[in-house]
Tab-separated table of C-alpha atoms in Angstrom:
chain	number	residue	atom	x	y	z
Q	1	MET	CA	82.351	39.172	89.840
Q	2	SER	CA	79.997	38.754	86.957
Q	3	ASP	CA	76.721	40.532	86.520
Q	4	ALA	CA	75.558	37.978	83.903
Q	5	ILE	CA	71.942	36.954	84.025
Q	6	ASP	CA	71.157	33.254	83.920
Q	7	ASP	CA	68.597	32.793	81.121
Q	8	SER	CA	68.636	28.992	81.191
Q	9	ASP	CA	64.904	28.887	81.950
Q	10	THR	CA	63.907	30.866	78.856
Q	11	PRO	CA	63.427	28.930	75.584
Q	12	PHE	CA	65.124	31.588	73.440
Q	13	GLN	CA	68.466	33.040	74.429
Q	14	PRO	CA	69.738	36.024	72.481
Q	15	LEU	CA	73.305	35.821	71.242
Q	16	HIS	CA	74.185	39.158	72.803
Q	17	GLN	CA	72.678	41.735	75.053
Q	18	GLY	CA	70.951	44.005	72.561
Q	19	SER	CA	68.331	46.631	72.587
Q	20	ALA	CA	64.682	45.966	73.290
Q	21	LEU	CA	63.963	46.284	69.556
Q	22	GLN	CA	66.427	43.519	68.721
Q	23	THR	CA	64.867	41.265	71.352
Q	24	GLN	CA	61.382	41.895	69.947
Q	25	LEU	CA	62.586	41.142	66.411
Q	26	GLN	CA	64.204	37.894	67.521
Q	27	THR	CA	60.988	36.890	69.303
Q	28	LEU	CA	58.906	37.601	66.166
Q	29	ILE	CA	61.342	35.716	63.947
Q	30	GLY	CA	61.140	32.787	66.359
Q	31	GLN	CA	57.346	32.787	65.992
Q	32	GLU	CA	57.626	32.919	62.202
Q	33	LEU	CA	60.033	29.977	62.218
Q	34	THR	CA	57.501	28.011	64.256
Q	35	THR	CA	54.833	28.872	61.657
Q	36	LEU	CA	57.174	27.770	58.855
Q	37	GLU	CA	57.813	24.464	60.618
Q	38	GLN	CA	54.060	23.906	60.893
Q	39	GLY	CA	53.741	24.783	57.193
Q	40	ALA	CA	56.381	22.185	56.371
Q	41	ASP	CA	54.336	19.596	58.266
Q	42	VAL	CA	51.264	20.523	56.205
Q	43	VAL	CA	53.238	20.182	52.966
Q	44	ALA	CA	54.433	16.744	54.079
Q	45	THR	CA	50.835	15.569	54.547
Q	46	LEU	CA	49.938	16.621	50.989
Q	47	TRP	CA	51.801	13.540	49.736
Q	48	GLN	CA	49.699	11.202	51.870
Q	49	PRO	CA	46.472	10.086	50.158
Q	50	ALA	CA	44.612	9.751	53.460
Q	51	HIS	CA	45.403	13.334	54.549
Q	52	CYS	CA	45.594	15.214	51.256
Q	53	PRO	CA	42.747	17.743	50.833
Q	54	LEU	CA	40.122	16.509	48.386
Q	55	ALA	CA	40.670	19.506	46.084
Q	56	LEU	CA	44.353	18.574	45.656
Q	57	LEU	CA	43.804	14.820	45.308
Q	58	PRO	CA	43.648	14.885	41.458
Q	59	TRP	CA	47.097	16.493	41.398
Q	60	LEU	CA	48.468	13.871	43.758
Q	61	ALA	CA	46.945	11.179	41.532
Q	62	TRP	CA	48.580	12.734	38.474
Q	63	SER	CA	51.956	12.812	40.228
Q	64	GLN	CA	51.562	9.106	41.071
Q	65	GLY	CA	50.964	8.165	37.425
Q	66	ILE	CA	47.196	7.686	37.520
Q	67	LYS	CA	46.030	8.423	33.994
Q	68	GLU	CA	42.260	8.221	34.385
Q	69	TRP	CA	40.413	10.358	36.927
Q	70	ASP	CA	36.702	10.962	37.295
Q	71	GLU	CA	35.335	13.544	39.719
Q	72	SER	CA	32.127	11.521	40.074
Q	73	TRP	CA	33.945	8.659	41.824
Q	74	PRO	CA	33.356	8.451	45.572
Q	75	GLU	CA	36.086	9.963	47.739
Q	76	ALA	CA	37.012	6.590	49.258
Q	77	ILE	CA	37.717	5.107	45.807
Q	78	LYS	CA	39.816	8.135	44.811
Q	79	ARG	CA	41.958	7.904	47.947
Q	80	GLN	CA	42.359	4.134	47.637
Q	81	LEU	CA	43.406	4.423	43.982
Q	82	VAL	CA	46.150	6.878	44.894
Q	83	ALA	CA	47.257	4.794	47.875
Q	84	ASP	CA	47.510	1.636	45.747
Q	85	SER	CA	49.084	3.291	42.689
Q	86	TYR	CA	52.664	2.280	43.515
Q	87	GLN	CA	51.740	-1.392	43.882
Q	88	GLN	CA	49.552	-1.216	40.772
Q	89	HIS	CA	52.462	0.133	38.709
Q	90	GLN	CA	54.746	-2.606	40.041
Q	91	TYR	CA	52.438	-5.297	38.685
Q	92	LEU	CA	51.214	-3.725	35.431
Q	93	GLY	CA	50.652	-6.356	32.760
Q	94	THR	CA	49.778	-9.153	35.194
Q	95	ARG	CA	46.566	-10.829	36.289
Q	96	PHE	CA	46.943	-9.165	39.669
Q	97	ALA	CA	46.988	-5.703	38.087
Q	98	ILE	CA	43.764	-6.390	36.188
Q	99	THR	CA	41.878	-7.884	39.144
Q	100	ASN	CA	43.161	-5.120	41.432
Q	101	ALA	CA	42.065	-2.385	39.006
Q	102	LEU	CA	38.571	-3.871	38.832
Q	103	ALA	CA	38.379	-4.533	42.582
Q	104	HIS	CA	38.579	-0.804	43.340
Q	105	PHE	CA	35.215	-0.454	41.619
Q	106	ASP	CA	33.641	-3.460	43.351
Q	107	MET	CA	33.931	-5.772	40.347
Q	108	GLY	CA	35.255	-9.298	40.615
Q	109	ALA	CA	37.238	-10.853	37.787
Q	110	GLN	CA	38.287	-14.289	36.678
Q	111	ILE	CA	41.056	-14.340	34.069
Q	112	SER	CA	42.026	-17.279	31.890
Q	113	GLU	CA	44.789	-17.224	29.281
Q	114	TRP	CA	44.725	-18.860	25.857
Q	115	PHE	CA	46.547	-22.045	26.944
Q	116	GLU	CA	44.048	-22.645	29.781
Q	117	HIS	CA	41.057	-22.926	27.430
Q	118	GLU	CA	39.646	-26.159	26.041
Q	119	PRO	CA	40.237	-26.151	23.110
Q	120	MET	CA	43.162	-23.729	23.209
Q	121	SER	CA	42.433	-20.220	21.999
Q	122	GLU	CA	44.585	-18.083	19.754
Q	123	PRO	CA	48.052	-17.588	21.310
Q	124	GLY	CA	48.541	-14.245	23.032
Q	125	THR	CA	44.910	-13.815	24.050
Q	126	PHE	CA	43.048	-14.078	27.309
Q	127	ARG	CA	39.493	-13.945	28.581
Q	128	VAL	CA	38.195	-11.778	31.401
Q	129	ASP	CA	34.965	-12.724	33.150
Q	130	VAL	CA	33.853	-9.693	35.144
Q	131	TYR	CA	31.256	-10.115	37.874
Q	132	VAL	CA	29.150	-7.092	38.792
Q	133	SER	CA	26.728	-7.145	41.688
Q	134	HIS	CA	26.266	-3.530	42.782
Q	135	ARG	CA	24.543	-2.202	39.651
Q	136	GLY	CA	23.171	-3.302	36.314
Q	137	ILE	CA	25.309	-3.806	33.238
Q	138	ASP	CA	25.042	-0.927	30.784
Q	139	LEU	CA	27.190	0.642	28.061
Q	140	PRO	CA	28.991	3.163	30.344
Q	141	LEU	CA	29.952	0.323	32.707
Q	142	ILE	CA	31.293	-1.775	29.828
Q	143	LYS	CA	33.338	1.186	28.529
Q	144	GLU	CA	34.703	1.907	32.010
Q	145	THR	CA	35.601	-1.763	32.477
Q	146	ARG	CA	37.408	-1.855	29.130
Q	147	LYS	CA	39.401	1.270	30.078
Q	148	LEU	CA	40.422	-0.290	33.392
Q	149	ILE	CA	41.526	-3.525	31.724
Q	150	ASP	CA	43.314	-1.726	28.861
Q	151	ARG	CA	45.381	0.296	31.337
Q	152	ALA	CA	46.333	-2.745	33.442
Q	153	LYS	CA	47.007	-5.419	30.783
Q	154	ARG	CA	50.092	-6.029	28.677
Q	155	LYS	CA	49.826	-3.983	25.504
Q	156	SER	CA	50.849	-6.930	23.323
Q	157	VAL	CA	47.823	-9.121	24.100
Q	158	ASP	CA	44.165	-9.054	23.121
Q	159	TYR	CA	41.266	-10.143	25.278
Q	160	ASN	CA	37.609	-11.070	25.256
Q	161	LEU	CA	35.416	-9.437	27.861
Q	162	HIS	CA	32.437	-11.248	29.366
Q	163	MET	CA	30.272	-9.214	31.738
Q	164	ASN	CA	28.256	-11.193	34.275
Q	165	LEU	CA	25.582	-9.924	36.604
Q	166	GLN	CA	25.976	-11.640	39.929
Q	167	ALA	CA	23.313	-11.564	42.598
Q	168	LYS	CA	24.454	-11.677	46.176
Q	169	PRO	CA	21.473	-12.974	48.101
Q	170	VAL	CA	21.024	-11.940	51.664
Q	171	VAL	CA	19.630	-14.800	53.650
Q	172	GLU	CA	18.396	-14.047	57.103
Q	173	LEU	CA	17.812	-17.055	59.244
Q	174	ASN	CA	16.038	-16.891	62.542
Q	175	SER	CA	15.109	-19.701	64.828
Q	176	ILE	CA	13.495	-19.958	68.185
Q	177	HIS	CA	13.525	-23.028	70.313
Q	178	CYS	CA	10.884	-23.332	72.996
Q	179	SER	CA	10.551	-26.312	75.242
Q	180	SER	CA	9.115	-27.036	78.590
Q	181	SER	CA	8.910	-30.008	80.834
Q	182	MET	CA	6.973	-30.683	83.981
Q	183	THR	CA	8.234	-33.014	86.647
Q	184	THR	CA	6.115	-34.180	89.541
Q	185	ILE	CA	7.822	-35.828	92.499
Q	186	TYR	CA	5.794	-38.146	94.724
Q	187	PRO	CA	6.837	-39.601	98.064
Q	188	TYR	CA	8.437	-43.002	97.879
Q	189	THR	CA	6.133	-45.760	99.141
Q	190	HIS	CA	6.976	-49.405	99.471
């Protein structure tokens, strides 16, 4: 005959039958462990650019190898830069890296290397045509563009930068078609 109590319905089963104080301590420790597990989940989200708090985003960017950071950038650009940093580092020194770096700031780029020019340019050089449509071209924009290109290009090559202002016209077309016809039917007479 056993006087054991079946505690299978309770989520926490003590290892032994102890005093009420021991049971209370085990219950509190269980609650603290739950809090620690939730804290671990929060720490895991700190490494995700989409969920990282904005105040900690510069530190996440630094840990991902982003060398240039400006607090005046919009939040969406900051988060996208951090999210794309791994791919950007994979392709550093390529055309893709340059166009991708400029694309984050809504600038298009066309790159041509020295052997693609007519006549051929000096070996080891390339030309970057940057197309800006969201704002005017000024000295701070040119400096920012040069920084972006310098960080993404191969260090052994030189380049010529050509800034182009591109207008994106918005054409709204509307048309209305109205027609009417009147048909009169008369009785058939022979």
